[in-house]
Coordinates of C-alpha atoms in Angstrom, one line a residue:
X242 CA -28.9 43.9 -28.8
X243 CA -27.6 40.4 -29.4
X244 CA -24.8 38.7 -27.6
X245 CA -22.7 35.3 -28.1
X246 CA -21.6 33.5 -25.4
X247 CA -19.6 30.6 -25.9
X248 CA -18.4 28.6 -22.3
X249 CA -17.8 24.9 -22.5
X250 CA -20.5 24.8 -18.9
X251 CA -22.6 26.9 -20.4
X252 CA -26.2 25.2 -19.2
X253 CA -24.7 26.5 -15.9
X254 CA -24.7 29.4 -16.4
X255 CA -28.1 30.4 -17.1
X256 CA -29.1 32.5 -14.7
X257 CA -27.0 34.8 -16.2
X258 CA -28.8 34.9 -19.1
X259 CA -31.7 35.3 -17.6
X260 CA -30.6 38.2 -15.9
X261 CA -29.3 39.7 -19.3
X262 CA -32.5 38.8 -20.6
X263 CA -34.2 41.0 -18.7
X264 CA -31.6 43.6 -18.8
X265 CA -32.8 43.6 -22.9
X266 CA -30.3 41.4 -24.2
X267 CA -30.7 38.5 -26.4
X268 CA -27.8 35.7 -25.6
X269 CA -26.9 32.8 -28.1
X270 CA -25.2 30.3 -26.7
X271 CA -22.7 27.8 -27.7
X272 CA -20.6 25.6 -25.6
X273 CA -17.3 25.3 -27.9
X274 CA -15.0 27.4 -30.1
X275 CA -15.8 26.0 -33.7
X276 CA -19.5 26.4 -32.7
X277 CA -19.2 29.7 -32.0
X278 CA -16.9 30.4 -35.3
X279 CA -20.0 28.9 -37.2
X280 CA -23.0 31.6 -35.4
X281 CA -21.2 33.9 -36.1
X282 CA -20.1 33.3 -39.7
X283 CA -24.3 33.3 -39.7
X284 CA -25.0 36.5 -38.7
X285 CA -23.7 39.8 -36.7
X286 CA -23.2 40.2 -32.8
X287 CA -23.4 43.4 -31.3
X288 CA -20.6 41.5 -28.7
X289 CA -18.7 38.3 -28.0
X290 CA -18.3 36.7 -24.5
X291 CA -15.3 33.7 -24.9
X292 CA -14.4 30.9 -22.0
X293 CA -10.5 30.6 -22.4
X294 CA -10.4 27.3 -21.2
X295 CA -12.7 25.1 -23.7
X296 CA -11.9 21.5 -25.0
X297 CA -10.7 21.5 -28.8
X298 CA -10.2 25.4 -30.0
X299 CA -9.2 27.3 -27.1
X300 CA -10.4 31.0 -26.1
X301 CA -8.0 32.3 -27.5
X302 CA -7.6 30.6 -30.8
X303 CA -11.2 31.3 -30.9
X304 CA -10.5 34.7 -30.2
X305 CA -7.9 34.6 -33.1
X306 CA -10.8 33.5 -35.9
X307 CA -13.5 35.5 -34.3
X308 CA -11.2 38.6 -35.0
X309 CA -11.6 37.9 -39.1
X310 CA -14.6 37.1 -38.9
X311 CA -16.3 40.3 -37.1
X312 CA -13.2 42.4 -36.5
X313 CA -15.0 45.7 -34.7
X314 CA -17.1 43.6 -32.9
X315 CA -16.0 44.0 -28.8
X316 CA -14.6 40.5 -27.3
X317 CA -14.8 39.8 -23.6
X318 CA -12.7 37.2 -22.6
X319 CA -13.5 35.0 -19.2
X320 CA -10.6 32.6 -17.7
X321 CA -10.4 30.8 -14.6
X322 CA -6.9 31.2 -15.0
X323 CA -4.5 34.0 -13.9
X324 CA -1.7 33.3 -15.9
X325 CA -0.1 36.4 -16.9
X326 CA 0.8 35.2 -20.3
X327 CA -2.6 34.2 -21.0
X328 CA -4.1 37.9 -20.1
X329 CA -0.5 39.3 -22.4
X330 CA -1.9 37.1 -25.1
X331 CA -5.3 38.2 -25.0
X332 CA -4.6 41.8 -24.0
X333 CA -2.4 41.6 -27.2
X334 CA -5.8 40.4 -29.6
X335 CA -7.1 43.5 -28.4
X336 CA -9.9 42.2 -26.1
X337 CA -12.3 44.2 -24.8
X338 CA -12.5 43.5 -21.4
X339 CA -11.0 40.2 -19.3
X340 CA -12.9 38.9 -16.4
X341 CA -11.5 36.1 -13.7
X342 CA -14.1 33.6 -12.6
X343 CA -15.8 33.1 -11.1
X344 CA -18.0 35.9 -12.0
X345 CA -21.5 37.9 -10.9
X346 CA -24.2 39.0 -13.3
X347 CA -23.4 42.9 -12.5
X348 CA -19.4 42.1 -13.6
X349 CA -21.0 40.5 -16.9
X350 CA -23.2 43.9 -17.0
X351 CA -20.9 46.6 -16.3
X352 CA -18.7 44.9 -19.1
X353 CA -21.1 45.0 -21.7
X354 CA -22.3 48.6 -20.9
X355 CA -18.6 49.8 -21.3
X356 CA -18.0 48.3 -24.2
X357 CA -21.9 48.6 -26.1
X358 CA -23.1 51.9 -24.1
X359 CA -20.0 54.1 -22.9
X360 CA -20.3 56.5 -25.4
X361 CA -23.8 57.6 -24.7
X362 CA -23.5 56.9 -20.8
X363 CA -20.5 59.3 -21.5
X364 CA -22.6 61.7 -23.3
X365 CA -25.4 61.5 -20.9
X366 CA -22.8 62.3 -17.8
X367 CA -21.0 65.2 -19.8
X368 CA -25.0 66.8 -20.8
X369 CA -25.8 66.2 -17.1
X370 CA -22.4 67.9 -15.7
X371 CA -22.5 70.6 -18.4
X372 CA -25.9 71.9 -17.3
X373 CA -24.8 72.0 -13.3
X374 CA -21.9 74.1 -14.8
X375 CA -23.8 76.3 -16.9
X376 CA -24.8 78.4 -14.0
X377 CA -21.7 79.1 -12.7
X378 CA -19.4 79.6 -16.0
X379 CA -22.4 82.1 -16.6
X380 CA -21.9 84.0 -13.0
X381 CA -18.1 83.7 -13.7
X382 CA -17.7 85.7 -16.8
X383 CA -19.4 88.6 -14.7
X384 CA -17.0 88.3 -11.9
X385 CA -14.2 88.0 -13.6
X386 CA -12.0 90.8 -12.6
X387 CA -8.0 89.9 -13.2
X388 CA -6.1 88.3 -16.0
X389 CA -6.2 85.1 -13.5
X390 CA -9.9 84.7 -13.5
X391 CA -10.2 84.9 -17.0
X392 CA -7.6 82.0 -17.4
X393 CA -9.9 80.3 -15.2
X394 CA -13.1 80.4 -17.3
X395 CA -11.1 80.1 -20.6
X396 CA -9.5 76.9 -19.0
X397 CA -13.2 76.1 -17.8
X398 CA -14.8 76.7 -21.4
X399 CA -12.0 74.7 -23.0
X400 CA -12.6 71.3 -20.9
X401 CA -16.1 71.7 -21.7
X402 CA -15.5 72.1 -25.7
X403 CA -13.4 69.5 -25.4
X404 CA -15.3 67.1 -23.3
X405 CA -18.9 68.1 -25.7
X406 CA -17.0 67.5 -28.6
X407 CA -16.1 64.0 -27.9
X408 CA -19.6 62.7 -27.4
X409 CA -22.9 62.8 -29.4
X410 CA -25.0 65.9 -27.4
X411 CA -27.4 69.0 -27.9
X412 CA -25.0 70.8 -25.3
X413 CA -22.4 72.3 -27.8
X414 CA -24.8 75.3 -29.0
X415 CA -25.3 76.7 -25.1
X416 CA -21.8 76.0 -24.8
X417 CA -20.9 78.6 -28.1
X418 CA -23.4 80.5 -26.5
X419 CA -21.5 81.0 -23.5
X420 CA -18.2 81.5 -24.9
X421 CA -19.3 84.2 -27.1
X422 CA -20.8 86.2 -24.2
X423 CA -17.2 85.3 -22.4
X424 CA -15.7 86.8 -25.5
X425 CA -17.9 89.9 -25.4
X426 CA -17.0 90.9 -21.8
X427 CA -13.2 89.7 -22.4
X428 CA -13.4 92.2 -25.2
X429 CA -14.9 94.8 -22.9
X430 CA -12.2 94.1 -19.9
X431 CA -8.9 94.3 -22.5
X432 CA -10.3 98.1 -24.0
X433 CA -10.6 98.7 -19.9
X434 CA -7.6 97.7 -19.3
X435 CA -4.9 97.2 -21.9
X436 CA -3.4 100.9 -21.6
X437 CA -2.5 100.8 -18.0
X438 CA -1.1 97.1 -18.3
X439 CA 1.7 99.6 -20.6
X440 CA 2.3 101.3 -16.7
X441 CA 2.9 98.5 -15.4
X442 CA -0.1 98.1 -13.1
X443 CA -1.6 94.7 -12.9
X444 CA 0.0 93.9 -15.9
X445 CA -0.6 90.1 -16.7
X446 CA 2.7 88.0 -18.0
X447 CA 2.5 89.2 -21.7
X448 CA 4.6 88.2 -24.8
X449 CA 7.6 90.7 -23.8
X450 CA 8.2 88.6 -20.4
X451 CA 8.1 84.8 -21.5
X452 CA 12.3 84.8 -21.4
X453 CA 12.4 86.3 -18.3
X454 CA 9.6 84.0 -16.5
X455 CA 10.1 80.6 -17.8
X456 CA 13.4 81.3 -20.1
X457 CA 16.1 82.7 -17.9
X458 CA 15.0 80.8 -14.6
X459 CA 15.7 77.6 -15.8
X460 CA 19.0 78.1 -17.4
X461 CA 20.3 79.8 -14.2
X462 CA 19.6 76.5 -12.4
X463 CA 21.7 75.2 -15.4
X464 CA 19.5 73.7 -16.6
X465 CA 19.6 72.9 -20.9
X466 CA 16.4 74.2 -22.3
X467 CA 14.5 73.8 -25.4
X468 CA 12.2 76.3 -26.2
X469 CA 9.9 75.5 -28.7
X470 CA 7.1 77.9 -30.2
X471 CA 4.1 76.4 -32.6
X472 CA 2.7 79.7 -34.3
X473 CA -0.9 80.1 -33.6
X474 CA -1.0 77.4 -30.8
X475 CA -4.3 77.7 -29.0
X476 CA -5.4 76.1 -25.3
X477 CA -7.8 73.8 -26.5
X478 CA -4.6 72.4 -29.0
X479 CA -2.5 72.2 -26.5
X480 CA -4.8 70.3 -24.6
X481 CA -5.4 67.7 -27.3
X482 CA -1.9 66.9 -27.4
X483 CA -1.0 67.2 -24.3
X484 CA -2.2 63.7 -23.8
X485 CA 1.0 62.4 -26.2
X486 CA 3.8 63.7 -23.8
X487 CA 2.4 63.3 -20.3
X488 CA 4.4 59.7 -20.5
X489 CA 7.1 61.4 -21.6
X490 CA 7.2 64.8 -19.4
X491 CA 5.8 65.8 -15.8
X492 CA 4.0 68.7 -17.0
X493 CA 3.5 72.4 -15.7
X494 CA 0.5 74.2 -17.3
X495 CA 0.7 78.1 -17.6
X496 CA -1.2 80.6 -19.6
X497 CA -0.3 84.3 -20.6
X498 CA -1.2 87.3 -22.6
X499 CA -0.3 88.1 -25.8
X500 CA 0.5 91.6 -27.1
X501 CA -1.7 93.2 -29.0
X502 CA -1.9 93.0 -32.2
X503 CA -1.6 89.3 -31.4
X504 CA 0.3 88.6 -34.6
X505 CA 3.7 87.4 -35.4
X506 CA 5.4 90.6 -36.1
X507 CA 4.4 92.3 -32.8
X508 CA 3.8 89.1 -30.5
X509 CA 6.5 86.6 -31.8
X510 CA 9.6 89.6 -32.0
X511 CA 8.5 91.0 -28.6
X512 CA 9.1 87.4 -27.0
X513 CA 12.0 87.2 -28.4
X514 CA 13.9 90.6 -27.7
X515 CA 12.0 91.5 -24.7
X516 CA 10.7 94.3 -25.3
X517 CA 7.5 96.0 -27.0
X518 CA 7.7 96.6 -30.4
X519 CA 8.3 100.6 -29.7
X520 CA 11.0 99.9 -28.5
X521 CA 12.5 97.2 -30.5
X522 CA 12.0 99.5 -33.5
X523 CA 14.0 102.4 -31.2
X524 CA 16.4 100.5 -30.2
X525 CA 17.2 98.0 -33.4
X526 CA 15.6 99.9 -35.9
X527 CA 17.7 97.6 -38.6
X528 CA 15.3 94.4 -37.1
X529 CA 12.6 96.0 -37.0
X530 CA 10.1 95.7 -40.4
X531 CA 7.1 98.4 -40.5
X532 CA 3.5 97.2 -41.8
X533 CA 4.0 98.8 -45.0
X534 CA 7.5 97.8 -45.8
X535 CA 7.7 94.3 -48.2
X536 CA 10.6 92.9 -46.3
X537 CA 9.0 89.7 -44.3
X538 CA 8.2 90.1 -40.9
X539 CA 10.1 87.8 -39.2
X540 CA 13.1 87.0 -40.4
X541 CA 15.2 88.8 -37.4
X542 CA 14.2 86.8 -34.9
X543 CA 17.7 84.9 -33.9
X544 CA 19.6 88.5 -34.3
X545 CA 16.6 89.8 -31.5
X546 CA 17.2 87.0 -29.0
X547 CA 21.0 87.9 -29.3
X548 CA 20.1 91.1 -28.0
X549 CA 18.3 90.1 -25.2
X550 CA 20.5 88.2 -23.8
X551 CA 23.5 91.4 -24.2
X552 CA 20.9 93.7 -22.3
X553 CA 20.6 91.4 -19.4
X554 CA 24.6 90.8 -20.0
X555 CA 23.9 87.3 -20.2
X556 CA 26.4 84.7 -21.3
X557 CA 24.7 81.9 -23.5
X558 CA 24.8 79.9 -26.0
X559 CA 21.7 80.0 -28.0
X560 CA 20.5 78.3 -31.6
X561 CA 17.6 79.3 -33.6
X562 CA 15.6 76.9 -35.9
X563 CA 13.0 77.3 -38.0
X564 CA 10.6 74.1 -39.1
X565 CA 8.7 74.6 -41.7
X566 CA 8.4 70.9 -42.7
X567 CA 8.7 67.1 -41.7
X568 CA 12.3 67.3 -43.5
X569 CA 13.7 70.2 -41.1
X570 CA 12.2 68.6 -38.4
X571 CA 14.5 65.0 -39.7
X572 CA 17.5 67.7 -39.9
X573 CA 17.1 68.6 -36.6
X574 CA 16.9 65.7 -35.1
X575 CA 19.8 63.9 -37.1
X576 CA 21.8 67.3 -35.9
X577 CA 20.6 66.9 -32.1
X578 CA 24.4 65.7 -30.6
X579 CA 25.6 69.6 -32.1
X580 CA 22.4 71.1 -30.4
X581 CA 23.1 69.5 -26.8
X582 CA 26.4 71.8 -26.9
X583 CA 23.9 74.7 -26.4
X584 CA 22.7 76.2 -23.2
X585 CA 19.2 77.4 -25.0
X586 CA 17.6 75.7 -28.3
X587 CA 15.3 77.7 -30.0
X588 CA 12.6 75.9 -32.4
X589 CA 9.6 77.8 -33.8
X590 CA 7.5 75.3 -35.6
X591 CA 4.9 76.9 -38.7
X592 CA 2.7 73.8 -39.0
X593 CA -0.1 75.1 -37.8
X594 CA 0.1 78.8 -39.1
X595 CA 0.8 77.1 -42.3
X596 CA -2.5 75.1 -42.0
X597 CA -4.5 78.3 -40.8
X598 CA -3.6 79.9 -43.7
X599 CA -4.2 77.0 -46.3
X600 CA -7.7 76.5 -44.6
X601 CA -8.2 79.9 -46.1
X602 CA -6.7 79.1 -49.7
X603 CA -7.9 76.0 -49.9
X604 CA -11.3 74.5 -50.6
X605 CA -10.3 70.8 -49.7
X606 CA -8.2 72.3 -46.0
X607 CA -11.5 74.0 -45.5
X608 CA -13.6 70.8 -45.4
X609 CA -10.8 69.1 -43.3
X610 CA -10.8 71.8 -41.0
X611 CA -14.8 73.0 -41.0
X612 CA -14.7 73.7 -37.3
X613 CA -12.7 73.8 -34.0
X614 CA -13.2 70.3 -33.2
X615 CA -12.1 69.3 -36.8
X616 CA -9.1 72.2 -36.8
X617 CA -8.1 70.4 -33.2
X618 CA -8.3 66.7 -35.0
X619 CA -5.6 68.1 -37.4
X620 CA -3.6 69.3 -34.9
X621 CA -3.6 66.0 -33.0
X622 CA -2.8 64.1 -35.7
X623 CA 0.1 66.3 -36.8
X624 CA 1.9 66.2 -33.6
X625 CA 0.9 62.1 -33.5
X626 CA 2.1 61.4 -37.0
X627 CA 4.9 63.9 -37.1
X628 CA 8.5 63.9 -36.6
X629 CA 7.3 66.8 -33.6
X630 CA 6.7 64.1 -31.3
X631 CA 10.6 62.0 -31.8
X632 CA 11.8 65.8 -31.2
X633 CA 10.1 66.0 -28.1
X634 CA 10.9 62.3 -27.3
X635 CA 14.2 62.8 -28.1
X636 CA 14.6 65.8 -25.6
X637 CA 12.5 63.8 -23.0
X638 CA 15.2 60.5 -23.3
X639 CA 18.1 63.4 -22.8
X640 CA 16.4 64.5 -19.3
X641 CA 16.4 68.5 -20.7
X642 CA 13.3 71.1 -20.1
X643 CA 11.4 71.8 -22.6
X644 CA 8.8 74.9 -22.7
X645 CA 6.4 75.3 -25.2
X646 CA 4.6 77.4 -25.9
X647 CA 2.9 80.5 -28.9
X648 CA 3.1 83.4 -30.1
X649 CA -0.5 84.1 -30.3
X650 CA -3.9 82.1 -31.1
X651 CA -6.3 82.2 -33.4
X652 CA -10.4 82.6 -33.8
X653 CA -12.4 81.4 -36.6
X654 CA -14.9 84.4 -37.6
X655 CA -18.0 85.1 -39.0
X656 CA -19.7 88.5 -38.6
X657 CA -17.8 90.7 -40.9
X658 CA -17.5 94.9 -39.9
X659 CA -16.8 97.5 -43.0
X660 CA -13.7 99.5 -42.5
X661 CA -11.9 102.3 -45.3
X662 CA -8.4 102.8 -45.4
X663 CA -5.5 103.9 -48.0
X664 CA -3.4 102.0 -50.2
X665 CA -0.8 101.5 -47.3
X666 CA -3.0 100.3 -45.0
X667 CA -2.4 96.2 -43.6
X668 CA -4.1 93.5 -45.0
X669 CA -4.4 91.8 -41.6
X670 CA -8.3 90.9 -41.1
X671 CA -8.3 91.3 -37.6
X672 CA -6.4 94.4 -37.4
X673 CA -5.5 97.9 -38.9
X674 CA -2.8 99.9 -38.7
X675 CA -3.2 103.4 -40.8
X676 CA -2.9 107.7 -41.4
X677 CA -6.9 107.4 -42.6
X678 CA -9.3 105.0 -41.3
X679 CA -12.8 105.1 -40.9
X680 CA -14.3 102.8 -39.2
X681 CA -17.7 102.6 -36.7
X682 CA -15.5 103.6 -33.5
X683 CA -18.6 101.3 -31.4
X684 CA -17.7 98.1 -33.3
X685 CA -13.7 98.1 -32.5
X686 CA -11.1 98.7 -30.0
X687 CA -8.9 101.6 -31.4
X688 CA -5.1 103.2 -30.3
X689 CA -4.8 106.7 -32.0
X690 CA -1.6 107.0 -30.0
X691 CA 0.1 103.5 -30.6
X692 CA 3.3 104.7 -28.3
X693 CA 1.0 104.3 -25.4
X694 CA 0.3 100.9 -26.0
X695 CA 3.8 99.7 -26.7
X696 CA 3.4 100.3 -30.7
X697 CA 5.6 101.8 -33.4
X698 CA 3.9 104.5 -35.2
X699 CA 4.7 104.5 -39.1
X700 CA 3.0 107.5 -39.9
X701 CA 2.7 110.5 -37.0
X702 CA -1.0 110.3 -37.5
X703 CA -1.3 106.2 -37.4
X704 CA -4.2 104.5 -36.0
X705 CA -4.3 101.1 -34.6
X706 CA -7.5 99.4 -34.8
X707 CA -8.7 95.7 -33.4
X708 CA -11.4 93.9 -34.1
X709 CA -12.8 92.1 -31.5
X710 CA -15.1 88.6 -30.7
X711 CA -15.8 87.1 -34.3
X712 CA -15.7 90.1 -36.0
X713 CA -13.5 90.6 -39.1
X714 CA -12.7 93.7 -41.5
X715 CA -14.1 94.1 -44.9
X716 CA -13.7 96.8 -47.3
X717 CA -17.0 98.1 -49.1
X718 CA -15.9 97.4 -52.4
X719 CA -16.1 93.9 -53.6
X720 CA -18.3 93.3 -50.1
X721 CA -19.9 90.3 -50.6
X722 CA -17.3 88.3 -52.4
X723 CA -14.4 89.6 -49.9
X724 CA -17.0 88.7 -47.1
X725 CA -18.2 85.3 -48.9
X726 CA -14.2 84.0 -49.2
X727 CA -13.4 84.7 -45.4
X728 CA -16.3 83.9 -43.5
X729 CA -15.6 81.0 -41.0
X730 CA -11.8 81.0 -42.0
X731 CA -9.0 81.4 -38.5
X732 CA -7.7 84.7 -38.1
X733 CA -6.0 86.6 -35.5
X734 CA -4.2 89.8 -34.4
X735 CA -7.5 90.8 -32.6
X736 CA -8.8 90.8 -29.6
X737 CA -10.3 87.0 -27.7
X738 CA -9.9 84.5 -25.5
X739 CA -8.5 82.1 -28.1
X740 CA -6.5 84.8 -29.4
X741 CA -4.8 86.4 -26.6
X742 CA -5.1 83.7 -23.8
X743 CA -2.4 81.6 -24.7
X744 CA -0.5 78.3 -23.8
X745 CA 3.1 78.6 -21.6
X746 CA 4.1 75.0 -21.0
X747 CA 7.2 73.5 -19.4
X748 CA 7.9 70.4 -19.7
X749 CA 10.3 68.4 -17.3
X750 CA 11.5 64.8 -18.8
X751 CA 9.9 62.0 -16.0

């Protein structure tokens, strides 16, 4: 790699480059500004050491044509000065690095290695870590015995995608290897253990409970709350953007368990009335829309909260807003001085359903979003480039709580399973709902007496039936184009870690 270093005294300063030299650097010197300019005008620099102080062109005007010239091309700046306004000035050119002199050959070294060699270093370190923690994630997903420890290796897995998929390694394949054997023995824990959660015993926080554990709390410290749900909001999602708001909020990181079927007609209406979707269809059978009906799913949502709040004979003032797009996010935030006369905001925010389900639909969405860490980039830049983020600055500036959190996650599949039902039966991939199913009974997790598990029955003979890991339903006929136009698309109402193991944030303005 080739270096430029440009210092007005630099003949003394060649023992430095001798010690670069045998660190594998080649240095080219000059000892002004307009010399500089001129090398490298002549050819390309892997990086760019400037003296500030130099007679005619200064550092920093130097700095200032150096940046046309090769404007990726890392810049370290060295000063004898401390002048805060000099460092502003550079800082503000975008300098890579500023050293005060005088300075050692290991500063010079560690400066060009962060700036020339981070991102394999990086990679190196996370390789290295990921290996010592291959052992252990490995021993945990055989311990794991509670809801709790699962959060912990899902929160475990997560920082490891995330940290893998940031840097150029071999690790990622082990690390998909490992989180679909976590999958498979989640899978293997929930058929275990889903119908006595329904008894109550060791039953995790689930969708039915969100109000009444990070809801009602808050607003009977009177506090103003904003609750906002992002449809098929995953962990590793949050996590990307979670890195936007911590300047904004002091943050309190929660997970829970979504219902099953982790879809928006079950999960979403059971957070917001409360209750399991039994009883919601019971209770208000006028809100509550069965599989086969046309009517959408979801448009009962505000009238369900209402009731929540009478069967806990609570007084408050609630709204409920849908965002479907930039402009209702605008409306919102135009109509925020109304909103603050509410005890409870309610915001559920489709973005990311919306760009699930186009993934699907769309051949160009597909290539945008070709994997997680691709899906996760779109996500990120959403949230960055969105209105979403003035909202949440906007509740930040007003010192309210915010909690954020999902209704349910989502998986991308590939392995698909054949299933036969009737005309009536759901079109959901992940799930089944229906009188006559058939099905390989080893290859799913199935209810045949949904009122045990918290689920309406539309039929006195319905089935409810999950798939589970990376599996998704196909019907024989048509096989191989039905299989061809789903495989790797994101799906849920089934049962996984990314599905059911779900983000409950709250957010307290700093």
């Amino acid at each position: 790699m080739t270096i430029l270093w440009a210092d007005d005294e630099i003949d003394l300063l060649k023992p430095h480059m001798l010690f670069l030299k045998s660190k594998g650097y080649d240095v080219v010197t000059a000892n002004n500004g307009r010399d500089a300019i001129s090398l490298a005008e002549k050819q390309p620099f892997d990086l760019i050491i400037l003296d500030e102080n130099m007679p005619g062109l200064t550092g920093l005007e130097t700095l200032s044509q150096m940046k046309l010239i090769a404007p990726t091309t890392p810049v370290i700046m060295i000063t004898k000065s401390e002048e805060e306004n000099i460092m502003n000035q550079a800082i503000g050119n975008k300098i890579a690095d500023y050293l005060i002199k005088p300075v050692n050959p290991n500063q010079i070294l560690l400066s060009i290695k962060k700036n020339l060699h981070s991102d394999q270093l990086v990679a190196d370190r996370a390789s290295t870590d990921y290996r010592q923690e291959f052992g252990k994630i490995s021993m945990q997903i055989d311990e794991c015995r509670t809801f709790a420890d699962w959060c912990d290796l899902y929160g475990r897995i997560v920082y490891w995608e995330l940290e893998l998929s940031t840097t150029e390694t071999n690790m990622d394949e082990m690390l998909q290897m490992q989180k679909t054997d976590a999958n498979a023995a989640f899978a293997k824990w929930v058929k275990r253990n889903y119908d006595s959660w329904m008894n109550g015993k060791d039953r995790p926080v689930m969708s039915n409970d969100i109000f009444k554990t990070a809801v009602f709390p808050l607003l009977d410290k009177g506090e103003k709350v904003f609750f906002i749900l992002i449809d098929n909001f995953r962990l590793d999602q949050w996590r990307t953007i979670a890195p936007q708001v911590a300047d904004m909020f002091n943050i309190d990181e929660n997970l829970y368990c979504s219902i099953l079927p982790t879809a928006t007609q079950y999960a979403r209406n059971a957070i917001f009335s409360g209750l399991m979707p039994d009883k919601i269809a019971k209770m208000f059978p006028g809100l509550w829309v069965d599989e086969d009906e046309e009517e959408g799913k979801n448009l009962n949502e505000s009238p369900l909260i209402a009731t929540q709040f009478e069967r806990y004979r609570r007084r408050c003032r609630f709204s409920y807003n849908k965002v479907n797009d930039s402009t209702a996010c605008d409306r919102l935030i135009r109509d925020f001085a109304n909103l603050e006369n509410n005890d409870l905001n309610v915001v559920v925010m489709n973005f990311i359903d919306m760009m699930s389900h186009a993934r699907t639909e769309s051949k160009m969405i597909r290539e945008l979003a070709s994997n997680d860490a691709a899906y996760r980039s779109l996500t990120e830049s959403w949230f960055r480039h969105s209105s979403t983020i003035d909202l949440f600055r906007k509740i930040a500036e007003k010192g309210y709580k915010l909690v954020l959190t999902t209704d349910h996650g989502t998986i991308r599949v590939n392995n698909p399973i054949k299933i036969v039902g009737d005309k009536n039966t759901n079109t959901n991939l992940r799930y089944k709902v229906g009188k006559n199913l058939s099905y390989n009974p080893k290859q799913v997790f199935e209810i045949k007496r949904p009122e045990l598990a918290g689920l309406p029955s539309p039929n006195v003979s319905s089935t409810y039936v999950f798939a589970t890991e990376r599996d998704f339903f196909a019907y024989p006929n048509n096989y191989n184009h039905y299989v061809q136009y789903y495989n790797r698309t994101f799906q849920h109402g089934g049962i996984s870690l990314e599905e059911m193991i779900v983000p409950l944030i709250t957010l307290s303005a700093k």
